[in-house]
CSV table of C-alpha atoms and ligand atoms in Angstrom, one decimal:
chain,number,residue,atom,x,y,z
A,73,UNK,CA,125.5,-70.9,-22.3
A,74,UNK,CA,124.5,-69.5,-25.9
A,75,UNK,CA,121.0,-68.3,-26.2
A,76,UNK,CA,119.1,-70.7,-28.5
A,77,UNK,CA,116.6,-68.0,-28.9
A,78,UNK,CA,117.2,-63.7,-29.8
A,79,UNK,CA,113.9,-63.5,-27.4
A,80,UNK,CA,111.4,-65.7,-25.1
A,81,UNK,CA,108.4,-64.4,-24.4
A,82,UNK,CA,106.3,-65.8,-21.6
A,83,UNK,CA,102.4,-66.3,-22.4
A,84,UNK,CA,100.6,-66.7,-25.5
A,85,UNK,CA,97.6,-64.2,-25.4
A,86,UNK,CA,97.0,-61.1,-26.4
A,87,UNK,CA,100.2,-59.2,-25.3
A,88,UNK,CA,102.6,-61.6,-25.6
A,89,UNK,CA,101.4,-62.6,-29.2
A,90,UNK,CA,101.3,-59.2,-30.2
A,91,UNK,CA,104.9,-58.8,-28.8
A,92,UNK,CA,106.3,-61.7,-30.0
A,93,UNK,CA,104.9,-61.2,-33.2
A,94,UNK,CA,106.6,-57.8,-33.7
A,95,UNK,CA,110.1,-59.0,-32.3
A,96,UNK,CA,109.6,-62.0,-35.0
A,97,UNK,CA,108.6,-59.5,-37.4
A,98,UNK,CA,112.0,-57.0,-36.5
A,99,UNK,CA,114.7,-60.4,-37.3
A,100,UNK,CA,114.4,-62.0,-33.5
A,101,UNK,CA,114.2,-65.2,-33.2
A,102,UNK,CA,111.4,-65.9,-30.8
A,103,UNK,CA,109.8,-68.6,-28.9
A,104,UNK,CA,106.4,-68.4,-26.8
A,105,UNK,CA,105.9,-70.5,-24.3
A,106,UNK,CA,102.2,-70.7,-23.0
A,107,UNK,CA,101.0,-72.4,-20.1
A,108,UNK,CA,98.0,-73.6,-21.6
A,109,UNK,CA,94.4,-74.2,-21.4
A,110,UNK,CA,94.1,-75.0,-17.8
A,111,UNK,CA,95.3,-70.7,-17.3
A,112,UNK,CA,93.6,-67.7,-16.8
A,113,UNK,CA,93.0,-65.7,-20.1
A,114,UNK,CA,91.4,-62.8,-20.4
A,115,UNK,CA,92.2,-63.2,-24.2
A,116,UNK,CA,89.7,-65.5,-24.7
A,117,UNK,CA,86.9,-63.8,-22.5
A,118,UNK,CA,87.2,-60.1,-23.7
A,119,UNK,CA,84.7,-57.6,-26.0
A,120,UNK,CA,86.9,-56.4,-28.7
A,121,UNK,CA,86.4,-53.0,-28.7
A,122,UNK,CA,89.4,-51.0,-30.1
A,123,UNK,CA,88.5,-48.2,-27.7
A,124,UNK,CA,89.4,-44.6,-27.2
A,125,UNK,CA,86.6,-42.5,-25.7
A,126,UNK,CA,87.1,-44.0,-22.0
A,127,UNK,CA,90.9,-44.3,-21.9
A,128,UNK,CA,93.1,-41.6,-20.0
A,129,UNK,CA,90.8,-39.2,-18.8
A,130,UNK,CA,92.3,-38.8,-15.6
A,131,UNK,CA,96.2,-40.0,-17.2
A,132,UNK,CA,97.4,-38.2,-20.2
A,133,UNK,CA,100.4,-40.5,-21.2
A,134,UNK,CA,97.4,-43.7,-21.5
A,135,UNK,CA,95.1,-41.6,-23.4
A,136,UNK,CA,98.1,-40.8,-26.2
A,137,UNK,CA,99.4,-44.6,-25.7
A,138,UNK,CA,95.5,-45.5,-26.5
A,139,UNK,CA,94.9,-42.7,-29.2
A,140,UNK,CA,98.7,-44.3,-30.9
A,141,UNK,CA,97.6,-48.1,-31.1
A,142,UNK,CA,94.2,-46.9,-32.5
A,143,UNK,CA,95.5,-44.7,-35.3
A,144,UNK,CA,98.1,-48.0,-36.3
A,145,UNK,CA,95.4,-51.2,-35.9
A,146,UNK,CA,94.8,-50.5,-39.3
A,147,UNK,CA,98.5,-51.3,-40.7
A,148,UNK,CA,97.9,-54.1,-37.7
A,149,UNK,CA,95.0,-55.8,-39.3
A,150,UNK,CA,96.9,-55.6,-42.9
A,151,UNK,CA,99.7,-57.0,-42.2
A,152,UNK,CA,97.9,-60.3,-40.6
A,153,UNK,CA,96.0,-60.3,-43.5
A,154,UNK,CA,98.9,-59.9,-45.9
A,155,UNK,CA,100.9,-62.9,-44.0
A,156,UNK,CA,98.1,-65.1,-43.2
A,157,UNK,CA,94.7,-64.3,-45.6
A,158,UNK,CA,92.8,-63.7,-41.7
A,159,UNK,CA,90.5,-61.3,-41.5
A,160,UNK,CA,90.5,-60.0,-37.9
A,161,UNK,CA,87.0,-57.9,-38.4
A,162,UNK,CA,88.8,-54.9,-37.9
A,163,UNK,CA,86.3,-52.0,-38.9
A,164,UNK,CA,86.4,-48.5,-37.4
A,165,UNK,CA,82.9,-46.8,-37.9
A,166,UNK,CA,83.5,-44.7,-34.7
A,167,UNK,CA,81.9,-45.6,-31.6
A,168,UNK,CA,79.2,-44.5,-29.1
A,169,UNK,CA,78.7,-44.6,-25.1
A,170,UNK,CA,74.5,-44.6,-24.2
A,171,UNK,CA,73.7,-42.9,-21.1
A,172,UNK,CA,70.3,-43.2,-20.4
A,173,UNK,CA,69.3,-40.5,-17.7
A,174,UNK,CA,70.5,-36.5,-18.0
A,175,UNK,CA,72.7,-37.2,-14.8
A,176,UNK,CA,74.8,-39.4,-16.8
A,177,UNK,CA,75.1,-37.6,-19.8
A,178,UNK,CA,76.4,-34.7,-17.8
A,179,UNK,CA,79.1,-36.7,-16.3
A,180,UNK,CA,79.7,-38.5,-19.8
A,181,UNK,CA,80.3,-34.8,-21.0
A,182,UNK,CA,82.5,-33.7,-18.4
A,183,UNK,CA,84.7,-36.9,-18.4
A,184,UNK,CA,84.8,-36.3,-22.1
A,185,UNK,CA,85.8,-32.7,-21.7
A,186,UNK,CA,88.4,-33.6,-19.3
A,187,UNK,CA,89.6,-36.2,-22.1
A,188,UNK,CA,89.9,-33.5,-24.9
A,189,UNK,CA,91.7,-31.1,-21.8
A,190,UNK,CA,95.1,-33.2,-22.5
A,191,UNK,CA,93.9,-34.7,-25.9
A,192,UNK,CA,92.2,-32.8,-28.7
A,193,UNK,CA,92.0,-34.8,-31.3
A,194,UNK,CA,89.5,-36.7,-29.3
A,195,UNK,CA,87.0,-34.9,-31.0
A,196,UNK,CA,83.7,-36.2,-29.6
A,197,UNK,CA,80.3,-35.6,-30.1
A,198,UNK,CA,77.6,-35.2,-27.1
A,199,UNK,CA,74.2,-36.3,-28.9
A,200,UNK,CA,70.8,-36.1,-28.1
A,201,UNK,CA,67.9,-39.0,-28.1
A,202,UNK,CA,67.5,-37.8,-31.5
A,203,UNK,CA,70.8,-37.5,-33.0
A,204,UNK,CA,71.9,-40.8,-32.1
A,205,UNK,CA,68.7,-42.6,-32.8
A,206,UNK,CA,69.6,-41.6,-36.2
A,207,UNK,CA,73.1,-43.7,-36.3
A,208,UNK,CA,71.5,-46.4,-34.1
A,209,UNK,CA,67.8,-47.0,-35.0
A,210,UNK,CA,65.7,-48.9,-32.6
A,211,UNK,CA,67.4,-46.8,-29.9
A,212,UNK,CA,64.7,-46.5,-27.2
A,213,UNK,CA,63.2,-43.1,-26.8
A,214,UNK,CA,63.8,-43.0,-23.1
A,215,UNK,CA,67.5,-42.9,-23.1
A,216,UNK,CA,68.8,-39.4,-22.5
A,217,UNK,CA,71.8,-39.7,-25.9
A,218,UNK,CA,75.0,-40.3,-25.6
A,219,UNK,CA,78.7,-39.5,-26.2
A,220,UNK,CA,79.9,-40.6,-30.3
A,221,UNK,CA,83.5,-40.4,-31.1
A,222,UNK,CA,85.0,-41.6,-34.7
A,223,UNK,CA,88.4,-43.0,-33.8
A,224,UNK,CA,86.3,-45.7,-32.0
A,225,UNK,CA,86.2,-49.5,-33.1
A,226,UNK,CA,86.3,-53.3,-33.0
A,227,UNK,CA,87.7,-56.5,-34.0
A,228,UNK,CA,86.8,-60.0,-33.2
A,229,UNK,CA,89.5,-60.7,-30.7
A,230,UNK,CA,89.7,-64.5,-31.3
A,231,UNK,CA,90.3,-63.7,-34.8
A,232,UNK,CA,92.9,-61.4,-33.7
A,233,UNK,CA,94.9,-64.0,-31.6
A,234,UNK,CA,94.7,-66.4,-34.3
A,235,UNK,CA,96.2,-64.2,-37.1
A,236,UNK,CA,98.6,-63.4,-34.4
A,237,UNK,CA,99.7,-67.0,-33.9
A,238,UNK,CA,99.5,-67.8,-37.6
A,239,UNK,CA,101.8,-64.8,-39.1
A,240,UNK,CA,104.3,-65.5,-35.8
A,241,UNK,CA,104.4,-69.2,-36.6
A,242,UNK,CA,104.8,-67.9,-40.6
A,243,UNK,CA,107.4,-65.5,-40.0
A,244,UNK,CA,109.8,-68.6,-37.9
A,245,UNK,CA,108.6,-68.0,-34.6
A,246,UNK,CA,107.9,-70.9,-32.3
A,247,UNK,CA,105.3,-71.4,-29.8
A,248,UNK,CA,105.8,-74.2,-27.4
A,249,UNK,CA,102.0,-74.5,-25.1
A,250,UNK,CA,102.0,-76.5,-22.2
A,251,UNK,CA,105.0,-74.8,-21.0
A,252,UNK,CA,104.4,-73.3,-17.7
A,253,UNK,CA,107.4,-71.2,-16.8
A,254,UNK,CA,107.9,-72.3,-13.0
A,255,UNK,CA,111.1,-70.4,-12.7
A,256,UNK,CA,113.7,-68.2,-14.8
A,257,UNK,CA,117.7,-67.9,-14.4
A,258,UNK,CA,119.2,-65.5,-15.2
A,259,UNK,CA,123.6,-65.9,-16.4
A,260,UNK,CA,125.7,-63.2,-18.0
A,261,UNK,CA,123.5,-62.5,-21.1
A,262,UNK,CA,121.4,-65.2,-21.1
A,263,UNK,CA,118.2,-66.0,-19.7
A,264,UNK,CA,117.0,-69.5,-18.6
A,265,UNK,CA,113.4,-70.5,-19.2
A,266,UNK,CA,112.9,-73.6,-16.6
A,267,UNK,CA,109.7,-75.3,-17.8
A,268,UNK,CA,108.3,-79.4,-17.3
A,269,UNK,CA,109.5,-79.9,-21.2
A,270,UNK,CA,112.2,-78.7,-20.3
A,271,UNK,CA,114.7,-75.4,-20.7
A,272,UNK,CA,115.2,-72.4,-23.2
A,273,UNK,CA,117.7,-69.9,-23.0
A,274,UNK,CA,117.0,-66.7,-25.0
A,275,UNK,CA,119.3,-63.6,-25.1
A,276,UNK,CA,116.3,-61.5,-23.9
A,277,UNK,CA,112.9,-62.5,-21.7
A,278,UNK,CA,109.6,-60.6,-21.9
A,279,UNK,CA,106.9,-60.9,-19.3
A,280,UNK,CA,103.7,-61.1,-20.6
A,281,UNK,CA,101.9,-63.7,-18.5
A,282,UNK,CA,98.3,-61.8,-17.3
A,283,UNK,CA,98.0,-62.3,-14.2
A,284,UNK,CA,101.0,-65.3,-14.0
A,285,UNK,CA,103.3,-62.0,-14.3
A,286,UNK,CA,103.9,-61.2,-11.0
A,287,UNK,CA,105.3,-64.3,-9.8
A,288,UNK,CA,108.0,-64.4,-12.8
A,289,UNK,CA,108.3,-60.9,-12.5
A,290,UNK,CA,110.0,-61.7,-9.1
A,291,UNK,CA,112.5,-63.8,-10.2
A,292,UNK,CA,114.4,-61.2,-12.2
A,293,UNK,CA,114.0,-58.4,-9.7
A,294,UNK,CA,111.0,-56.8,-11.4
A,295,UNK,CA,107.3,-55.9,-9.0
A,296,UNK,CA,104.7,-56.3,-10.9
A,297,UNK,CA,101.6,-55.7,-9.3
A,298,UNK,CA,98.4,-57.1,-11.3
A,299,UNK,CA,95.4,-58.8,-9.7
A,300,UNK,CA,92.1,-59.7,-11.3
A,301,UNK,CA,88.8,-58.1,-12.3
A,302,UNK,CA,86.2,-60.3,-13.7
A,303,UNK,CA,84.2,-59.5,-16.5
A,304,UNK,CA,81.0,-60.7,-17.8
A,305,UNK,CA,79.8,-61.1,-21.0
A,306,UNK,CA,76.1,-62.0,-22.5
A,307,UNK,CA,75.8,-63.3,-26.2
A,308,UNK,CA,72.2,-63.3,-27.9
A,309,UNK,CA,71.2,-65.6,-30.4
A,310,UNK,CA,72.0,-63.7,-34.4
A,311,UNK,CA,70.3,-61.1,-35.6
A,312,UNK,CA,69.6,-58.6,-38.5
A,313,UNK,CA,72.3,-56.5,-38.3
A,314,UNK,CA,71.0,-53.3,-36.3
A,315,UNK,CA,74.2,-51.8,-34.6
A,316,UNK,CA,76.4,-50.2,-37.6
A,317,UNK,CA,78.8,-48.9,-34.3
A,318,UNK,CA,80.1,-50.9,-31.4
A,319,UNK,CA,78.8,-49.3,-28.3
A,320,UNK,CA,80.7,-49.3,-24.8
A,321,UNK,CA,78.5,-52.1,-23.5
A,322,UNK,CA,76.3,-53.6,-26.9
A,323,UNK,CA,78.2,-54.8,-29.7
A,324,UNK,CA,77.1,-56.9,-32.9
A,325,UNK,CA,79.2,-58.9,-34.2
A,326,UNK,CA,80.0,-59.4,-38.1
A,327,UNK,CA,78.2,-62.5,-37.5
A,328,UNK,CA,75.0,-60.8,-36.4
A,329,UNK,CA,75.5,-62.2,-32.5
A,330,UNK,CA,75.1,-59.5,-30.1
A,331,UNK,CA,77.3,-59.0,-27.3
A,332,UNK,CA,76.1,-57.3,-23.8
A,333,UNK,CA,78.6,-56.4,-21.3
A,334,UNK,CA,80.7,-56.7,-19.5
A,335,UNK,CA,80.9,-56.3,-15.8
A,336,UNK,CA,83.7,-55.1,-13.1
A,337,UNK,CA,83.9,-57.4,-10.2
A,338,UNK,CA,86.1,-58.1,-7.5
A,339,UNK,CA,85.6,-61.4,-6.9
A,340,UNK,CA,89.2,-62.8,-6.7
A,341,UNK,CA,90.2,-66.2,-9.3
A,342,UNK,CA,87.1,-66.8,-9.6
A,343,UNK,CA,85.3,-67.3,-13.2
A,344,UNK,CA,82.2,-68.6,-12.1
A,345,UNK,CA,78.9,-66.2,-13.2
A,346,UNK,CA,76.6,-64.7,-11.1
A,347,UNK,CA,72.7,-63.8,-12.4
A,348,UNK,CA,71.9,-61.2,-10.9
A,349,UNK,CA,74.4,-59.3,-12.2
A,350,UNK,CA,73.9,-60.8,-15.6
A,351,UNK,CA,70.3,-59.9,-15.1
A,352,UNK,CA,71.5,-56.5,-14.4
A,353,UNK,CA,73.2,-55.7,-17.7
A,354,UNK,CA,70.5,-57.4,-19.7
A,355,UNK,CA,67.7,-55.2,-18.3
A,356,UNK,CA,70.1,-52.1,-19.1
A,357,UNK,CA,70.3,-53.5,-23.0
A,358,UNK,CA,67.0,-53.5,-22.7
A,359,UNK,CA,66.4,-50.3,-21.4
A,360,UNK,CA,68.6,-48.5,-24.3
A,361,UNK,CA,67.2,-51.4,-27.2
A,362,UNK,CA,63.8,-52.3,-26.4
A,363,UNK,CA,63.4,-55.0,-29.2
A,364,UNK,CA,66.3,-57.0,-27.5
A,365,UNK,CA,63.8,-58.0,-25.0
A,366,UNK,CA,62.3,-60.2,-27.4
A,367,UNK,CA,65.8,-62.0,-27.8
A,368,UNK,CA,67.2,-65.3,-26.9
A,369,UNK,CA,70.6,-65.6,-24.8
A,370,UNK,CA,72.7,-68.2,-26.5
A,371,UNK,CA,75.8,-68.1,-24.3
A,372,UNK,CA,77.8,-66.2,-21.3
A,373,UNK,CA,80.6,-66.4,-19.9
A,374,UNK,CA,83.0,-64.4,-17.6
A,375,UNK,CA,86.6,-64.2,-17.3
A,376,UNK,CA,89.5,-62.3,-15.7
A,377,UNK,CA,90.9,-58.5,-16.7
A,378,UNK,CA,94.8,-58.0,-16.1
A,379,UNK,CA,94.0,-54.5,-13.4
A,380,UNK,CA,97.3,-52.7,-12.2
A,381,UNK,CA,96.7,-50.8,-9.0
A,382,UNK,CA,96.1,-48.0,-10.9
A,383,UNK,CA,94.1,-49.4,-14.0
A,384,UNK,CA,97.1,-48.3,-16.3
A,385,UNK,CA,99.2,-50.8,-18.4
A,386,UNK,CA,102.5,-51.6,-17.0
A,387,UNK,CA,105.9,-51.9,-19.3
A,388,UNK,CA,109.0,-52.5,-17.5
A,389,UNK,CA,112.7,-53.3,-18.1
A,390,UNK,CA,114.7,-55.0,-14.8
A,391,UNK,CA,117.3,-52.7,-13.7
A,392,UNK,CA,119.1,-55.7,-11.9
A,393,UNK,CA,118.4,-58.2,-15.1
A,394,UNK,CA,119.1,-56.6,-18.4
A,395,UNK,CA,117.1,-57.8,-21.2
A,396,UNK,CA,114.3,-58.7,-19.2
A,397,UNK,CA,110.8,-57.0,-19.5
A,398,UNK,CA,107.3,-57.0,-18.7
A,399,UNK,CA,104.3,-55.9,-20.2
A,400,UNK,CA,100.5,-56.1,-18.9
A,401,UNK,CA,97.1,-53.9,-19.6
A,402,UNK,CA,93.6,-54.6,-19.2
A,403,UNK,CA,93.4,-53.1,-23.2
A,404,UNK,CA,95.1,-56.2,-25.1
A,405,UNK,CA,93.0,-55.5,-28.0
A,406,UNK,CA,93.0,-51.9,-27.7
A,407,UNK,CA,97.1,-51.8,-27.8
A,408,UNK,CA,97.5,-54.9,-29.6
A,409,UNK,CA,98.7,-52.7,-32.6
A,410,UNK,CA,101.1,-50.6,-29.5
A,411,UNK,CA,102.2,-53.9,-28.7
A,412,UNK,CA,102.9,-55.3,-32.1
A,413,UNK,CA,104.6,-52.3,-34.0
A,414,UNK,CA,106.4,-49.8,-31.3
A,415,UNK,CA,107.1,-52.0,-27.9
A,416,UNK,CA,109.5,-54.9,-29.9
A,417,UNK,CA,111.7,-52.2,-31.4
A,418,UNK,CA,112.0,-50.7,-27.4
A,419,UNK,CA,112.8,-54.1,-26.6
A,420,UNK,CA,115.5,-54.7,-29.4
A,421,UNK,CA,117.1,-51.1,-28.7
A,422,UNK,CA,117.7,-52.2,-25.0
A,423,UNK,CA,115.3,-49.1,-23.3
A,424,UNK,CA,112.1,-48.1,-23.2
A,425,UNK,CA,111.6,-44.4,-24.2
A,426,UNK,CA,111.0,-41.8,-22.1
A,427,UNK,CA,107.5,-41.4,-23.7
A,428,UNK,CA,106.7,-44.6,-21.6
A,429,UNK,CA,108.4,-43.6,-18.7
A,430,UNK,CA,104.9,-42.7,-17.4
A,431,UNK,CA,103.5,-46.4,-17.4
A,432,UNK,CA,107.1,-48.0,-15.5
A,433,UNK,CA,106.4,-49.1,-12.1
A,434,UNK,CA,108.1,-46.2,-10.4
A,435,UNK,CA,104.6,-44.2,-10.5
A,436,UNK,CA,103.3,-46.4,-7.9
A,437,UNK,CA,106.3,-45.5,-5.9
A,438,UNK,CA,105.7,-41.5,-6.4
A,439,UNK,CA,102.3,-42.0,-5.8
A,440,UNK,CA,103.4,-43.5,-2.1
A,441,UNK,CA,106.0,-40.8,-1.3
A,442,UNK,CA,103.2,-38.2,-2.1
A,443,UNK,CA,100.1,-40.2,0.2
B,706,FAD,C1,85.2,-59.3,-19.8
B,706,FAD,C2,86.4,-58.7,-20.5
B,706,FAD,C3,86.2,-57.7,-21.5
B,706,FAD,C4,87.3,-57.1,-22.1
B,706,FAD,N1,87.1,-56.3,-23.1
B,706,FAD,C5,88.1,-55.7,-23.8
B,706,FAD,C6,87.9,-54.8,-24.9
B,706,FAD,O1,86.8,-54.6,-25.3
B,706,FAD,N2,89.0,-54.2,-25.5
B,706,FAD,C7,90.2,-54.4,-25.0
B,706,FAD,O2,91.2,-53.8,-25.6
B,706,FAD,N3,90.5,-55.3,-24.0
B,706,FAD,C8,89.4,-55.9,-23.4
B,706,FAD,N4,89.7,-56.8,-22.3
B,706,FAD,C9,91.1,-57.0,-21.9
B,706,FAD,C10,91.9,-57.9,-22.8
B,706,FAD,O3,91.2,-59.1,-22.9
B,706,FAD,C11,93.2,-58.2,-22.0
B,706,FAD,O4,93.9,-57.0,-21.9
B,706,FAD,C12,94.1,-59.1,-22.8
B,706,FAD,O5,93.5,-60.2,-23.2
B,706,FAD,C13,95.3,-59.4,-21.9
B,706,FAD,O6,96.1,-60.3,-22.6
B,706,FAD,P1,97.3,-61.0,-21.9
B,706,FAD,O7,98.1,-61.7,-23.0
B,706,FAD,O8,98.1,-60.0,-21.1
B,706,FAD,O9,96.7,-62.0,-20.8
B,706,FAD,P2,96.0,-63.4,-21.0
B,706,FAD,O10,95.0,-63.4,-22.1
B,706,FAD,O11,95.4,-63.7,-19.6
B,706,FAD,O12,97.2,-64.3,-21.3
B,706,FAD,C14,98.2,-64.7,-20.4
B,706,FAD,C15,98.8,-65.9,-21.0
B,706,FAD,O13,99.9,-66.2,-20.1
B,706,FAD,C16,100.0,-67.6,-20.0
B,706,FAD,N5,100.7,-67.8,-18.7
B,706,FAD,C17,100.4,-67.5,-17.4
B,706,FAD,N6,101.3,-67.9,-16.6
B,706,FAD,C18,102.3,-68.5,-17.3
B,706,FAD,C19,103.5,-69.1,-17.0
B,706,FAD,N7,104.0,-69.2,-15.7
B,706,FAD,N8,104.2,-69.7,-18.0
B,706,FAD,C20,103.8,-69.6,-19.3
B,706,FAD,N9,102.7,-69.0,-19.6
B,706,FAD,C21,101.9,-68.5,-18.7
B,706,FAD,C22,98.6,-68.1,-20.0
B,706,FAD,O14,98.6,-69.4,-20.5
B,706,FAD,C23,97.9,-67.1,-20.9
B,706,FAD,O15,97.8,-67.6,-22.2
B,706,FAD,C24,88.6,-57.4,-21.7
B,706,FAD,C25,88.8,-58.4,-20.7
B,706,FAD,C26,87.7,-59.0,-20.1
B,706,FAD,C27,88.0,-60.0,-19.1
């Protein structure tokens, strides 16, 4: 059977835009196939920071991943434009984490030092009440400071999928939604997309289905191991913009909305919300901006993060399979510019380079023979 398609990628959010956008973007023909509205997507749920301060402390190979994607969103964010005329709020004023006792500023420091241990040009700034109530006014006097770093940012992550869909779709790509993959075949050099519309063979198959991954992941000899961690997210009614940086947990958007978030929760496939911990992160809001007290909540909403056993992203190439990958991360906005510009030209060349041989599966493995 000849391949229809150069390249099938397997879910529409985030990751697999990002990817199939790039693999369009290198000469591939490429088709998406999406399951849909009725699936879990933690593209539609997220806080679109384009974050560095946080990422890798403890895992060198993710903070330089991070500190790579960061430094090329940027050349991201143009390009969509360029293609499509969206603007994907992309802006990178640097970014700040509020810790609002002494005991957490002294862990925020030490994480931090730890950080610049493996990566230097994480050149951060530990600031004091006073400091950063100067680049964030209305900062309440109460808070201890907090950690600023300049390579932080954000986007608006809807945006950001739709400039992904729109320069894929420009560039010849195809996305087919409604298509859950319920099995894949794999025959010589072809792969075999089995969905209820049908079947599409493509020369290559990448994995980038959330949390749908591990089940395909199976089929062409790949173990992925994802499950979820649900986030929640507050939204206030506009204001005057206040916030000129996104913080950790606050973040205005361009449209004067502010966001409060987001929460870690094990609480399996379920997206329902809970209040008290909603209640939770709005009284610490309030604790570092008093005058949000004084604000209406418009909306909230809660959805699923992509976690890996050890909070790292995943990128993996079948050994058995040829030509078939996967790729998850609970950073799709962080790495979408990773994802877009350096993973398809991996994927064309047939091996992933050594530099991500730190985020394949076979850490989990070292990690076993060492407990
Ligand atoms: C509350 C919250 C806050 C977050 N904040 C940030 C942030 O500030 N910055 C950041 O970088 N990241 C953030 N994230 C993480 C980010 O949203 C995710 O990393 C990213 O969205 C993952 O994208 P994805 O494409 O892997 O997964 P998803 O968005 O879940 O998409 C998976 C897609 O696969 C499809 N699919 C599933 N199974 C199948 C199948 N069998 N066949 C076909 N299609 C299938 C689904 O339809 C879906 O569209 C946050 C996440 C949450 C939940």
């Amino acid at each position: 059977m000849s391949p229809a398609y150069d390249s099938i990628v397997v879910g529409g959010g985030l990751v697999g835009s990002a990817l199939a956008f790039g693999l369009q973007r290198e000469g591939l023909s490429t088709l998406i196939l999406d399951e849909g509205d009725l699936a879990f997507r933690a593209t539609r749920g997220n806080f679109g920071l384009v974050w560095v301060q946080s990422k890798g402390i403890d895992y060198s190979p993710y903070a330089h991943w991070t500190w790579e994607s960061a430094e090329t969103w940027a050349s991201l964010s143009n390009l969509i434009s360029e293609i499509t005329g969206i603007d994907v709020g992309y802006r990178r004023p640097g970014g700040a984490e509020i810790c609002v006792d002494d005991k957490e500023f002294a862990a925020k420091r030490q994480k931090m030092k730890k950080l610049q241990s493996h990566s230097p040009h994480v050149k951060f700034e530990m600031l004091d009440q006073k400091s950063m109530a100067e680049l964030l006014p209305g900062l309440s006097p109460d808070v201890a400071g907090g950690c600023y770093f300049s390579g932080d940012g954000h986007a608006n992550p809807l945006n950001l999928l739709r400039g992904l869909h729109q320069s894929f779709k420009s560039m010849g790509g195809v996305i087919n939604s409604n298509a859950p993959v319920n099995d894949i075949v794999s025959q010589g050099s072809s792969f075999t997309a089995k969905t209820k519309k049908g079947q599409f063979h493509g020369a290559r198959i990448i994995l980038a289905a959330g949390l749908g991954t591990q089940n395909l992941a199976n089929k062409v000899g790949m173990d992925i191991p994802v499950h979820p961690d649900r986030g929640q997210i507050l939204v206030t009614e506009r204001l005057k913009p206040f916030l000129t940086i996104p913080l950790s947990k606050i973040r205005q958007t361009i449209e004067g909305s502010v966001q409060i978030g987001d929460s870690h929760e094990d609480a399996g496939l379920d997206v329902g919300m809970s209040t008290p911990i909603l209640n939770k992160m709005a009284i610490r809001a309030v604790q570092m901006f008093p005058h949000l007290g004084n604000t209406r909540i418009v909306r909230a909403w809660s959805a699923l993060r992509i976690m890996t056993p050890d909070g790292y992203p995943i990128y993996e190439q079948s050994e058995q399979h040829p030509g078939a990958f996967a790729a998850v991360c609970h950073s799709g906005v962080t790495l979408a510019a990773a994802h877009a510009l350096q993973v398809p030209k991996y994927i064309i060349e047939g091996t992933l380079p050594t530099s991500l041989a730190p985020l394949r599966t076979n850490r989990f493995k070292k990690e076993m023979a060492h407990a």
